[in-house]
Amino acid sequence: VLKYPHPALRAPNEEIPLEELTGPGCEISKIAKEMFLVMYATKGVGLAAPQVGINKRLMVYNESGDSKKWMQETIMVNPKIVEFSEAKEWDEEGCLSFPEMGGDVERSKWIKVEAQNLKGKKMKKKFKGWEARIFQHEYDHLDGTVYIDRLTDQGRAEVQVTLEELISNYGDGGAL
């Protein structure tokens, strides 16, 4: 998992064309499977492709974070939030690209999403609660936004020392 401040975490992420989902080799399916392996190995519940250096609009998550509960695994290709609640809630978030830190982030209580599955089939879904929070966090990665961008000034001040350590450990370009 790439660590902040790696440039891939802020880079634009390309839509995945249908032929990459249905064509020979179906590389995106292999990438998604590998992303789940990385996510479980690092004790995460979600992972966006930019976090593994692939600047494409792909995310995976399992709200339980338990590989034995593989029926809860979700893969979203080219997701879009099409509606969100005005009602918001604050909760603690962390991020695999920001080890050893966390902070309270405000998110919509529910969202409506459109995306494609690995076969290119369009889907629509409404998320609420914990699953909505995970989706919004991973979706932010696809837009080059990281959770520290959503911290309050006080929350940012609380993690500033750790951020400076990440920059000194990984340099301006970040690293694996």
Short mmCIF file of N, CA and C in Angstrom, two decimals:
data_model
loop_
_atom_site.label_atom_id
_atom_site.label_comp_id
_atom_site.label_asym_id
_atom_site.label_seq_id
_atom_site.Cartn_x
_atom_site.Cartn_y
_atom_site.Cartn_z
N VAL A 1 0.85 -1.18 0.00
CA VAL A 1 0.00 0.00 0.00
C VAL A 1 0.89 1.24 0.00
N LEU A 2 0.61 2.14 -0.94
CA LEU A 2 1.39 3.37 -1.01
C LEU A 2 1.10 4.24 0.22
N LYS A 3 2.13 4.86 0.73
CA LYS A 3 1.99 5.74 1.89
C LYS A 3 2.02 7.19 1.46
N TYR A 4 1.27 8.01 2.18
CA TYR A 4 1.32 9.45 1.99
C TYR A 4 2.76 9.89 2.20
N PRO A 5 3.31 10.75 1.37
CA PRO A 5 2.71 11.62 0.35
C PRO A 5 2.88 11.13 -1.09
N HIS A 6 2.81 9.83 -1.35
CA HIS A 6 3.04 9.31 -2.71
C HIS A 6 2.14 10.05 -3.72
N PRO A 7 2.72 10.49 -4.85
CA PRO A 7 1.95 11.27 -5.83
C PRO A 7 0.76 10.51 -6.43
N ALA A 8 0.80 9.18 -6.47
CA ALA A 8 -0.33 8.41 -7.03
C ALA A 8 -1.61 8.63 -6.21
N LEU A 9 -1.46 9.02 -4.94
CA LEU A 9 -2.63 9.25 -4.09
C LEU A 9 -3.38 10.52 -4.48
N ARG A 10 -2.72 11.42 -5.19
CA ARG A 10 -3.34 12.69 -5.61
C ARG A 10 -3.54 12.77 -7.13
N ALA A 11 -3.05 11.79 -7.86
CA ALA A 11 -3.10 11.83 -9.33
C ALA A 11 -4.52 11.59 -9.83
N PRO A 12 -4.83 12.09 -11.04
CA PRO A 12 -6.14 11.79 -11.64
C PRO A 12 -6.27 10.28 -11.89
N ASN A 13 -7.50 9.77 -11.79
CA ASN A 13 -7.76 8.35 -11.99
C ASN A 13 -8.70 8.16 -13.17
N GLU A 14 -8.28 7.31 -14.10
CA GLU A 14 -9.01 7.11 -15.36
C GLU A 14 -10.20 6.19 -15.18
N GLU A 15 -11.27 6.49 -15.94
CA GLU A 15 -12.40 5.55 -16.04
C GLU A 15 -11.87 4.28 -16.70
N ILE A 16 -12.45 3.16 -16.34
CA ILE A 16 -12.05 1.88 -16.91
C ILE A 16 -12.98 1.58 -18.09
N PRO A 17 -12.42 1.49 -19.31
CA PRO A 17 -13.29 1.23 -20.47
C PRO A 17 -13.85 -0.20 -20.44
N LEU A 18 -15.01 -0.37 -21.04
CA LEU A 18 -15.70 -1.66 -21.06
C LEU A 18 -14.81 -2.79 -21.58
N GLU A 19 -13.99 -2.49 -22.59
CA GLU A 19 -13.15 -3.55 -23.16
C GLU A 19 -12.12 -4.10 -22.16
N GLU A 20 -11.75 -3.30 -21.15
CA GLU A 20 -10.84 -3.80 -20.12
C GLU A 20 -11.55 -4.75 -19.16
N LEU A 21 -12.88 -4.71 -19.15
CA LEU A 21 -13.66 -5.60 -18.28
C LEU A 21 -14.09 -6.87 -19.01
N THR A 22 -14.30 -6.76 -20.32
CA THR A 22 -14.84 -7.89 -21.06
C THR A 22 -13.85 -8.49 -22.05
N GLY A 23 -12.76 -7.81 -22.29
CA GLY A 23 -11.78 -8.27 -23.28
C GLY A 23 -10.95 -9.43 -22.78
N PRO A 24 -10.05 -9.92 -23.62
CA PRO A 24 -9.21 -11.06 -23.24
C PRO A 24 -8.30 -10.70 -22.06
N GLY A 25 -8.17 -11.64 -21.14
CA GLY A 25 -7.29 -11.42 -19.99
C GLY A 25 -7.98 -10.81 -18.79
N CYS A 26 -8.93 -9.95 -19.01
CA CYS A 26 -9.68 -9.28 -17.93
C CYS A 26 -8.78 -8.92 -16.74
N GLU A 27 -7.82 -8.09 -17.02
CA GLU A 27 -6.82 -7.67 -16.03
C GLU A 27 -7.46 -7.05 -14.78
N ILE A 28 -8.56 -6.35 -14.93
CA ILE A 28 -9.18 -5.64 -13.81
C ILE A 28 -9.64 -6.64 -12.75
N SER A 29 -10.16 -7.79 -13.17
CA SER A 29 -10.59 -8.82 -12.22
C SER A 29 -9.40 -9.32 -11.39
N LYS A 30 -8.27 -9.53 -12.04
CA LYS A 30 -7.06 -9.97 -11.32
C LYS A 30 -6.60 -8.90 -10.34
N ILE A 31 -6.64 -7.65 -10.79
CA ILE A 31 -6.23 -6.54 -9.92
C ILE A 31 -7.13 -6.48 -8.69
N ALA A 32 -8.44 -6.62 -8.88
CA ALA A 32 -9.38 -6.56 -7.76
C ALA A 32 -9.09 -7.68 -6.75
N LYS A 33 -8.83 -8.89 -7.24
CA LYS A 33 -8.52 -10.01 -6.33
C LYS A 33 -7.25 -9.72 -5.53
N GLU A 34 -6.24 -9.19 -6.20
CA GLU A 34 -4.99 -8.86 -5.51
C GLU A 34 -5.21 -7.73 -4.50
N MET A 35 -6.09 -6.79 -4.84
CA MET A 35 -6.38 -5.69 -3.90
C MET A 35 -7.03 -6.23 -2.63
N PHE A 36 -7.92 -7.22 -2.76
CA PHE A 36 -8.51 -7.82 -1.56
C PHE A 36 -7.43 -8.48 -0.70
N LEU A 37 -6.49 -9.19 -1.34
CA LEU A 37 -5.41 -9.83 -0.58
C LEU A 37 -4.60 -8.80 0.20
N VAL A 38 -4.27 -7.70 -0.46
CA VAL A 38 -3.52 -6.62 0.20
C VAL A 38 -4.34 -6.01 1.33
N MET A 39 -5.62 -5.76 1.06
CA MET A 39 -6.51 -5.15 2.06
C MET A 39 -6.58 -6.01 3.32
N TYR A 40 -6.81 -7.31 3.15
CA TYR A 40 -6.90 -8.20 4.31
C TYR A 40 -5.56 -8.30 5.04
N ALA A 41 -4.46 -8.37 4.28
CA ALA A 41 -3.13 -8.49 4.89
C ALA A 41 -2.79 -7.27 5.74
N THR A 42 -3.34 -6.11 5.38
CA THR A 42 -3.03 -4.88 6.11
C THR A 42 -4.15 -4.50 7.08
N LYS A 43 -5.09 -5.43 7.29
CA LYS A 43 -6.19 -5.25 8.25
C LYS A 43 -7.11 -4.08 7.90
N GLY A 44 -7.35 -3.89 6.60
CA GLY A 44 -8.26 -2.84 6.17
C GLY A 44 -9.64 -3.37 5.87
N VAL A 45 -10.57 -2.44 5.64
CA VAL A 45 -11.92 -2.82 5.22
C VAL A 45 -12.21 -2.33 3.79
N GLY A 46 -11.32 -1.50 3.25
CA GLY A 46 -11.50 -1.00 1.89
C GLY A 46 -10.16 -0.60 1.31
N LEU A 47 -10.12 -0.58 -0.03
CA LEU A 47 -8.89 -0.20 -0.72
C LEU A 47 -9.27 0.33 -2.10
N ALA A 48 -8.68 1.44 -2.47
CA ALA A 48 -8.89 2.03 -3.79
C ALA A 48 -7.64 1.80 -4.64
N ALA A 49 -7.83 1.61 -5.93
CA ALA A 49 -6.72 1.31 -6.83
C ALA A 49 -5.55 2.29 -6.72
N PRO A 50 -5.78 3.61 -6.55
CA PRO A 50 -4.62 4.52 -6.43
C PRO A 50 -3.71 4.18 -5.24
N GLN A 51 -4.27 3.54 -4.21
CA GLN A 51 -3.47 3.19 -3.04
C GLN A 51 -2.46 2.08 -3.32
N VAL A 52 -2.65 1.38 -4.44
CA VAL A 52 -1.68 0.37 -4.85
C VAL A 52 -0.99 0.78 -6.15
N GLY A 53 -1.03 2.10 -6.44
CA GLY A 53 -0.30 2.64 -7.58
C GLY A 53 -0.97 2.45 -8.93
N ILE A 54 -2.27 2.15 -8.94
CA ILE A 54 -3.01 1.98 -10.18
C ILE A 54 -4.03 3.11 -10.26
N ASN A 55 -3.79 4.06 -11.14
CA ASN A 55 -4.65 5.24 -11.20
C ASN A 55 -5.85 5.02 -12.13
N LYS A 56 -6.71 4.13 -11.65
CA LYS A 56 -7.96 3.81 -12.32
C LYS A 56 -9.09 3.89 -11.30
N ARG A 57 -10.32 4.06 -11.79
CA ARG A 57 -11.50 4.22 -10.92
C ARG A 57 -12.04 2.84 -10.52
N LEU A 58 -11.35 2.23 -9.56
CA LEU A 58 -11.68 0.90 -9.07
C LEU A 58 -11.52 0.89 -7.56
N MET A 59 -12.49 0.29 -6.86
CA MET A 59 -12.38 0.15 -5.41
C MET A 59 -12.91 -1.21 -5.00
N VAL A 60 -12.38 -1.71 -3.89
CA VAL A 60 -12.89 -2.93 -3.28
C VAL A 60 -13.10 -2.66 -1.79
N TYR A 61 -14.06 -3.38 -1.21
CA TYR A 61 -14.22 -3.31 0.24
C TYR A 61 -15.01 -4.50 0.75
N ASN A 62 -14.86 -4.75 2.02
CA ASN A 62 -15.62 -5.74 2.76
C ASN A 62 -15.85 -5.13 4.13
N GLU A 63 -17.09 -4.73 4.38
CA GLU A 63 -17.34 -3.95 5.60
C GLU A 63 -16.96 -4.70 6.87
N SER A 64 -16.86 -6.02 6.83
CA SER A 64 -16.45 -6.77 8.02
C SER A 64 -14.94 -6.80 8.17
N GLY A 65 -14.21 -6.62 7.05
CA GLY A 65 -12.75 -6.73 7.09
C GLY A 65 -12.27 -8.15 7.28
N ASP A 66 -13.19 -9.13 7.19
CA ASP A 66 -12.89 -10.54 7.46
C ASP A 66 -12.90 -11.33 6.15
N SER A 67 -11.75 -11.88 5.77
CA SER A 67 -11.65 -12.62 4.51
C SER A 67 -12.53 -13.86 4.49
N LYS A 68 -12.89 -14.37 5.66
CA LYS A 68 -13.78 -15.54 5.73
C LYS A 68 -15.21 -15.16 5.35
N LYS A 69 -15.53 -13.87 5.41
CA LYS A 69 -16.85 -13.38 5.03
C LYS A 69 -16.80 -12.82 3.61
N TRP A 70 -16.31 -13.63 2.68
CA TRP A 70 -16.08 -13.19 1.31
C TRP A 70 -17.37 -12.85 0.58
N MET A 71 -18.51 -13.31 1.09
CA MET A 71 -19.78 -12.96 0.46
C MET A 71 -20.08 -11.46 0.62
N GLN A 72 -19.40 -10.81 1.55
CA GLN A 72 -19.59 -9.38 1.76
C GLN A 72 -18.65 -8.54 0.89
N GLU A 73 -17.80 -9.18 0.12
CA GLU A 73 -16.86 -8.44 -0.72
C GLU A 73 -17.61 -7.67 -1.82
N THR A 74 -17.22 -6.42 -1.99
CA THR A 74 -17.82 -5.56 -3.01
C THR A 74 -16.72 -4.99 -3.88
N ILE A 75 -16.93 -5.06 -5.19
CA ILE A 75 -16.01 -4.48 -6.17
C ILE A 75 -16.82 -3.46 -6.97
N MET A 76 -16.31 -2.25 -7.06
CA MET A 76 -16.99 -1.20 -7.81
C MET A 76 -16.05 -0.64 -8.88
N VAL A 77 -16.55 -0.64 -10.10
CA VAL A 77 -15.81 -0.10 -11.24
C VAL A 77 -16.50 1.20 -11.67
N ASN A 78 -15.73 2.25 -11.84
CA ASN A 78 -16.24 3.56 -12.28
C ASN A 78 -17.44 4.04 -11.44
N PRO A 79 -17.33 3.98 -10.12
CA PRO A 79 -18.48 4.40 -9.30
C PRO A 79 -18.70 5.90 -9.34
N LYS A 80 -19.96 6.27 -9.12
CA LYS A 80 -20.34 7.69 -9.02
C LYS A 80 -21.37 7.81 -7.92
N ILE A 81 -21.24 8.84 -7.09
CA ILE A 81 -22.28 9.15 -6.12
C ILE A 81 -23.29 10.03 -6.85
N VAL A 82 -24.54 9.57 -6.95
CA VAL A 82 -25.55 10.32 -7.70
C VAL A 82 -26.51 11.07 -6.78
N GLU A 83 -26.53 10.69 -5.51
CA GLU A 83 -27.37 11.39 -4.53
C GLU A 83 -26.80 11.11 -3.15
N PHE A 84 -26.94 12.10 -2.26
CA PHE A 84 -26.47 11.90 -0.89
C PHE A 84 -27.37 12.66 0.06
N SER A 85 -27.39 12.19 1.30
CA SER A 85 -28.26 12.81 2.30
C SER A 85 -27.67 14.14 2.74
N GLU A 86 -28.57 15.07 3.05
CA GLU A 86 -28.13 16.32 3.67
C GLU A 86 -27.68 16.05 5.10
N ALA A 87 -28.30 15.02 5.70
CA ALA A 87 -27.94 14.65 7.08
C ALA A 87 -26.52 14.08 7.08
N LYS A 88 -25.73 14.56 8.03
CA LYS A 88 -24.33 14.14 8.12
C LYS A 88 -24.07 13.54 9.50
N GLU A 89 -22.96 12.81 9.58
CA GLU A 89 -22.52 12.30 10.88
C GLU A 89 -21.00 12.26 10.90
N TRP A 90 -20.47 12.43 12.10
CA TRP A 90 -19.03 12.40 12.34
C TRP A 90 -18.67 11.03 12.90
N ASP A 91 -17.53 10.50 12.46
CA ASP A 91 -17.02 9.26 13.04
C ASP A 91 -15.52 9.18 12.76
N GLU A 92 -14.87 8.35 13.55
CA GLU A 92 -13.43 8.15 13.43
C GLU A 92 -13.12 7.37 12.14
N GLU A 93 -12.12 7.82 11.41
CA GLU A 93 -11.63 7.10 10.24
C GLU A 93 -10.12 6.99 10.31
N GLY A 94 -9.63 5.93 9.71
CA GLY A 94 -8.20 5.75 9.50
C GLY A 94 -8.01 5.41 8.03
N CYS A 95 -6.77 5.22 7.63
CA CYS A 95 -6.50 4.94 6.22
C CYS A 95 -5.20 4.15 6.12
N LEU A 96 -5.20 3.13 5.27
CA LEU A 96 -4.00 2.30 5.11
C LEU A 96 -2.82 3.11 4.58
N SER A 97 -3.08 4.21 3.88
CA SER A 97 -2.00 5.06 3.36
C SER A 97 -1.47 6.03 4.41
N PHE A 98 -2.11 6.04 5.58
CA PHE A 98 -1.71 6.90 6.70
C PHE A 98 -1.62 6.05 7.96
N PRO A 99 -0.59 5.20 8.06
CA PRO A 99 -0.52 4.28 9.19
C PRO A 99 -0.40 5.01 10.53
N GLU A 100 -0.95 4.37 11.55
CA GLU A 100 -0.81 4.86 12.93
C GLU A 100 -1.49 6.19 13.18
N MET A 101 -2.53 6.52 12.41
CA MET A 101 -3.22 7.76 12.68
C MET A 101 -4.69 7.64 12.29
N GLY A 102 -5.49 8.55 12.80
CA GLY A 102 -6.92 8.57 12.50
C GLY A 102 -7.50 9.90 12.94
N GLY A 103 -8.78 10.08 12.65
CA GLY A 103 -9.43 11.31 13.06
C GLY A 103 -10.89 11.29 12.66
N ASP A 104 -11.66 12.20 13.25
CA ASP A 104 -13.08 12.28 12.96
C ASP A 104 -13.33 12.97 11.62
N VAL A 105 -14.18 12.35 10.81
CA VAL A 105 -14.51 12.85 9.48
C VAL A 105 -16.03 12.91 9.35
N GLU A 106 -16.52 13.99 8.75
CA GLU A 106 -17.95 14.14 8.51
C GLU A 106 -18.30 13.53 7.15
N ARG A 107 -19.35 12.71 7.14
CA ARG A 107 -19.81 12.06 5.91
C ARG A 107 -21.34 12.11 5.87
N SER A 108 -21.90 11.96 4.67
CA SER A 108 -23.35 11.83 4.51
C SER A 108 -23.80 10.51 5.14
N LYS A 109 -24.99 10.53 5.77
CA LYS A 109 -25.51 9.33 6.42
C LYS A 109 -25.86 8.25 5.40
N TRP A 110 -26.35 8.67 4.22
CA TRP A 110 -26.64 7.70 3.17
C TRP A 110 -26.27 8.30 1.81
N ILE A 111 -26.03 7.43 0.87
CA ILE A 111 -25.67 7.83 -0.49
C ILE A 111 -26.32 6.86 -1.48
N LYS A 112 -26.57 7.36 -2.69
CA LYS A 112 -26.99 6.50 -3.80
C LYS A 112 -25.87 6.50 -4.81
N VAL A 113 -25.56 5.31 -5.30
CA VAL A 113 -24.38 5.11 -6.14
C VAL A 113 -24.75 4.40 -7.43
N GLU A 114 -24.08 4.77 -8.50
CA GLU A 114 -24.12 4.02 -9.75
C GLU A 114 -22.69 3.56 -10.03
N ALA A 115 -22.55 2.33 -10.51
CA ALA A 115 -21.23 1.77 -10.81
C ALA A 115 -21.41 0.63 -11.79
N GLN A 116 -20.29 0.00 -12.11
CA GLN A 116 -20.30 -1.20 -12.93
C GLN A 116 -19.67 -2.33 -12.12
N ASN A 117 -20.06 -3.56 -12.44
CA ASN A 117 -19.38 -4.70 -11.83
C ASN A 117 -18.23 -5.13 -12.75
N LEU A 118 -17.59 -6.23 -12.42
CA LEU A 118 -16.42 -6.67 -13.20
C LEU A 118 -16.76 -7.13 -14.61
N LYS A 119 -18.03 -7.34 -14.88
CA LYS A 119 -18.45 -7.74 -16.24
C LYS A 119 -18.95 -6.53 -17.03
N GLY A 120 -18.91 -5.34 -16.41
CA GLY A 120 -19.35 -4.13 -17.08
C GLY A 120 -20.82 -3.83 -16.90
N LYS A 121 -21.53 -4.70 -16.17
CA LYS A 121 -22.97 -4.49 -15.96
C LYS A 121 -23.18 -3.33 -14.99
N LYS A 122 -24.10 -2.42 -15.37
CA LYS A 122 -24.38 -1.26 -14.52
C LYS A 122 -25.21 -1.68 -13.31
N MET A 123 -24.94 -1.03 -12.19
CA MET A 123 -25.70 -1.30 -10.98
C MET A 123 -25.99 0.02 -10.27
N LYS A 124 -27.06 0.01 -9.50
CA LYS A 124 -27.42 1.14 -8.64
C LYS A 124 -27.64 0.59 -7.25
N LYS A 125 -27.19 1.34 -6.26
CA LYS A 125 -27.33 0.85 -4.90
C LYS A 125 -27.38 2.03 -3.93
N LYS A 126 -28.10 1.83 -2.84
CA LYS A 126 -28.13 2.83 -1.77
C LYS A 126 -27.35 2.26 -0.59
N PHE A 127 -26.46 3.07 -0.03
CA PHE A 127 -25.67 2.66 1.12
C PHE A 127 -26.02 3.56 2.30
N LYS A 128 -26.00 2.98 3.49
CA LYS A 128 -26.18 3.80 4.69
C LYS A 128 -25.24 3.30 5.77
N GLY A 129 -25.07 4.14 6.78
CA GLY A 129 -24.24 3.76 7.93
C GLY A 129 -22.79 3.49 7.58
N TRP A 130 -22.25 2.41 8.16
CA TRP A 130 -20.84 2.04 8.04
C TRP A 130 -20.45 1.82 6.58
N GLU A 131 -21.32 1.13 5.81
CA GLU A 131 -21.00 0.86 4.41
C GLU A 131 -20.94 2.16 3.60
N ALA A 132 -21.83 3.11 3.90
CA ALA A 132 -21.79 4.41 3.22
C ALA A 132 -20.49 5.13 3.54
N ARG A 133 -20.05 5.05 4.79
CA ARG A 133 -18.79 5.70 5.20
C ARG A 133 -17.61 5.09 4.45
N ILE A 134 -17.54 3.76 4.41
CA ILE A 134 -16.43 3.09 3.71
C ILE A 134 -16.42 3.52 2.24
N PHE A 135 -17.60 3.45 1.61
CA PHE A 135 -17.67 3.82 0.19
C PHE A 135 -17.18 5.24 -0.03
N GLN A 136 -17.66 6.19 0.78
CA GLN A 136 -17.28 7.59 0.60
C GLN A 136 -15.77 7.78 0.78
N HIS A 137 -15.19 7.06 1.74
CA HIS A 137 -13.75 7.15 1.98
C HIS A 137 -12.99 6.66 0.75
N GLU A 138 -13.36 5.49 0.22
CA GLU A 138 -12.66 4.94 -0.95
C GLU A 138 -12.93 5.78 -2.19
N TYR A 139 -14.15 6.28 -2.32
CA TYR A 139 -14.51 7.14 -3.45
C TYR A 139 -13.65 8.40 -3.46
N ASP A 140 -13.42 8.97 -2.29
CA ASP A 140 -12.53 10.14 -2.20
C ASP A 140 -11.18 9.83 -2.83
N HIS A 141 -10.63 8.64 -2.58
CA HIS A 141 -9.34 8.28 -3.17
C HIS A 141 -9.39 8.36 -4.70
N LEU A 142 -10.53 7.99 -5.27
CA LEU A 142 -10.65 8.03 -6.74
C LEU A 142 -10.67 9.45 -7.28
N ASP A 143 -10.98 10.40 -6.41
CA ASP A 143 -10.96 11.82 -6.79
C ASP A 143 -9.69 12.53 -6.31
N GLY A 144 -8.71 11.76 -5.79
CA GLY A 144 -7.46 12.36 -5.33
C GLY A 144 -7.58 13.06 -3.99
N THR A 145 -8.66 12.77 -3.27
CA THR A 145 -8.87 13.34 -1.94
C THR A 145 -8.50 12.28 -0.91
N VAL A 146 -7.80 12.68 0.13
CA VAL A 146 -7.47 11.75 1.21
C VAL A 146 -8.13 12.23 2.50
N TYR A 147 -8.31 11.33 3.42
CA TYR A 147 -9.13 11.65 4.59
C TYR A 147 -8.61 12.84 5.39
N ILE A 148 -7.31 13.08 5.38
CA ILE A 148 -6.80 14.23 6.14
C ILE A 148 -7.34 15.55 5.58
N ASP A 149 -7.75 15.54 4.30
CA ASP A 149 -8.34 16.74 3.70
C ASP A 149 -9.68 17.08 4.34
N ARG A 150 -10.29 16.11 4.99
CA ARG A 150 -11.62 16.29 5.58
C ARG A 150 -11.59 16.47 7.10
N LEU A 151 -10.40 16.49 7.68
CA LEU A 151 -10.29 16.70 9.12
C LEU A 151 -10.55 18.15 9.48
N THR A 152 -11.04 18.37 10.68
CA THR A 152 -11.16 19.75 11.18
C THR A 152 -9.75 20.29 11.41
N ASP A 153 -9.65 21.60 11.62
CA ASP A 153 -8.33 22.18 11.91
C ASP A 153 -7.71 21.52 13.14
N GLN A 154 -8.54 21.27 14.15
CA GLN A 154 -8.04 20.62 15.37
C GLN A 154 -7.59 19.19 15.07
N GLY A 155 -8.40 18.47 14.29
CA GLY A 155 -8.05 17.10 13.92
C GLY A 155 -6.76 17.05 13.13
N ARG A 156 -6.58 18.00 12.24
CA ARG A 156 -5.35 18.07 11.44
C ARG A 156 -4.16 18.37 12.35
N ALA A 157 -4.34 19.27 13.29
CA ALA A 157 -3.25 19.60 14.23
C ALA A 157 -2.84 18.37 15.03
N GLU A 158 -3.83 17.52 15.37
CA GLU A 158 -3.53 16.33 16.18
C GLU A 158 -2.68 15.31 15.42
N VAL A 159 -2.78 15.27 14.09
CA VAL A 159 -2.02 14.29 13.31
C VAL A 159 -0.81 14.90 12.60
N GLN A 160 -0.60 16.20 12.75
CA GLN A 160 0.45 16.89 12.00
C GLN A 160 1.83 16.29 12.23
N VAL A 161 2.15 15.92 13.46
CA VAL A 161 3.48 15.35 13.74
C VAL A 161 3.65 14.03 12.98
N THR A 162 2.61 13.20 12.98
CA THR A 162 2.67 11.93 12.25
C THR A 162 2.80 12.17 10.75
N LEU A 163 2.07 13.16 10.22
CA LEU A 163 2.18 13.51 8.80
C LEU A 163 3.61 13.91 8.45
N GLU A 164 4.21 14.73 9.30
CA GLU A 164 5.59 15.17 9.06
C GLU A 164 6.55 13.98 9.09
N GLU A 165 6.28 13.00 9.97
CA GLU A 165 7.11 11.79 10.02
C GLU A 165 6.97 11.00 8.72
N LEU A 166 5.74 10.88 8.20
CA LEU A 166 5.54 10.17 6.93
C LEU A 166 6.32 10.85 5.81
N ILE A 167 6.27 12.18 5.77
CA ILE A 167 6.99 12.92 4.73
C ILE A 167 8.49 12.71 4.89
N SER A 168 8.98 12.73 6.12
CA SER A 168 10.43 12.54 6.31
C SER A 168 10.83 11.09 6.02
N ASN A 169 9.95 10.12 6.32
CA ASN A 169 10.27 8.71 6.06
C ASN A 169 10.19 8.37 4.58
N TYR A 170 9.21 8.93 3.89
CA TYR A 170 8.94 8.53 2.52
C TYR A 170 9.28 9.59 1.49
N GLY A 171 9.67 10.79 1.94
CA GLY A 171 10.05 11.84 1.02
C GLY A 171 8.85 12.41 0.29
N ASP A 172 9.11 13.38 -0.58
CA ASP A 172 8.03 14.04 -1.32
C ASP A 172 7.26 13.06 -2.19
N GLY A 173 7.93 12.01 -2.65
CA GLY A 173 7.26 11.08 -3.56
C GLY A 173 6.62 9.91 -2.87
N GLY A 174 6.76 9.79 -1.56
CA GLY A 174 6.19 8.65 -0.85
C GLY A 174 6.86 7.36 -1.31
N ALA A 175 6.40 6.25 -0.78
CA ALA A 175 7.00 4.95 -1.13
C ALA A 175 6.10 3.84 -0.68
N LEU A 176 6.48 2.64 -1.01
CA LEU A 176 5.74 1.46 -0.56
C LEU A 176 6.03 1.18 0.89
#
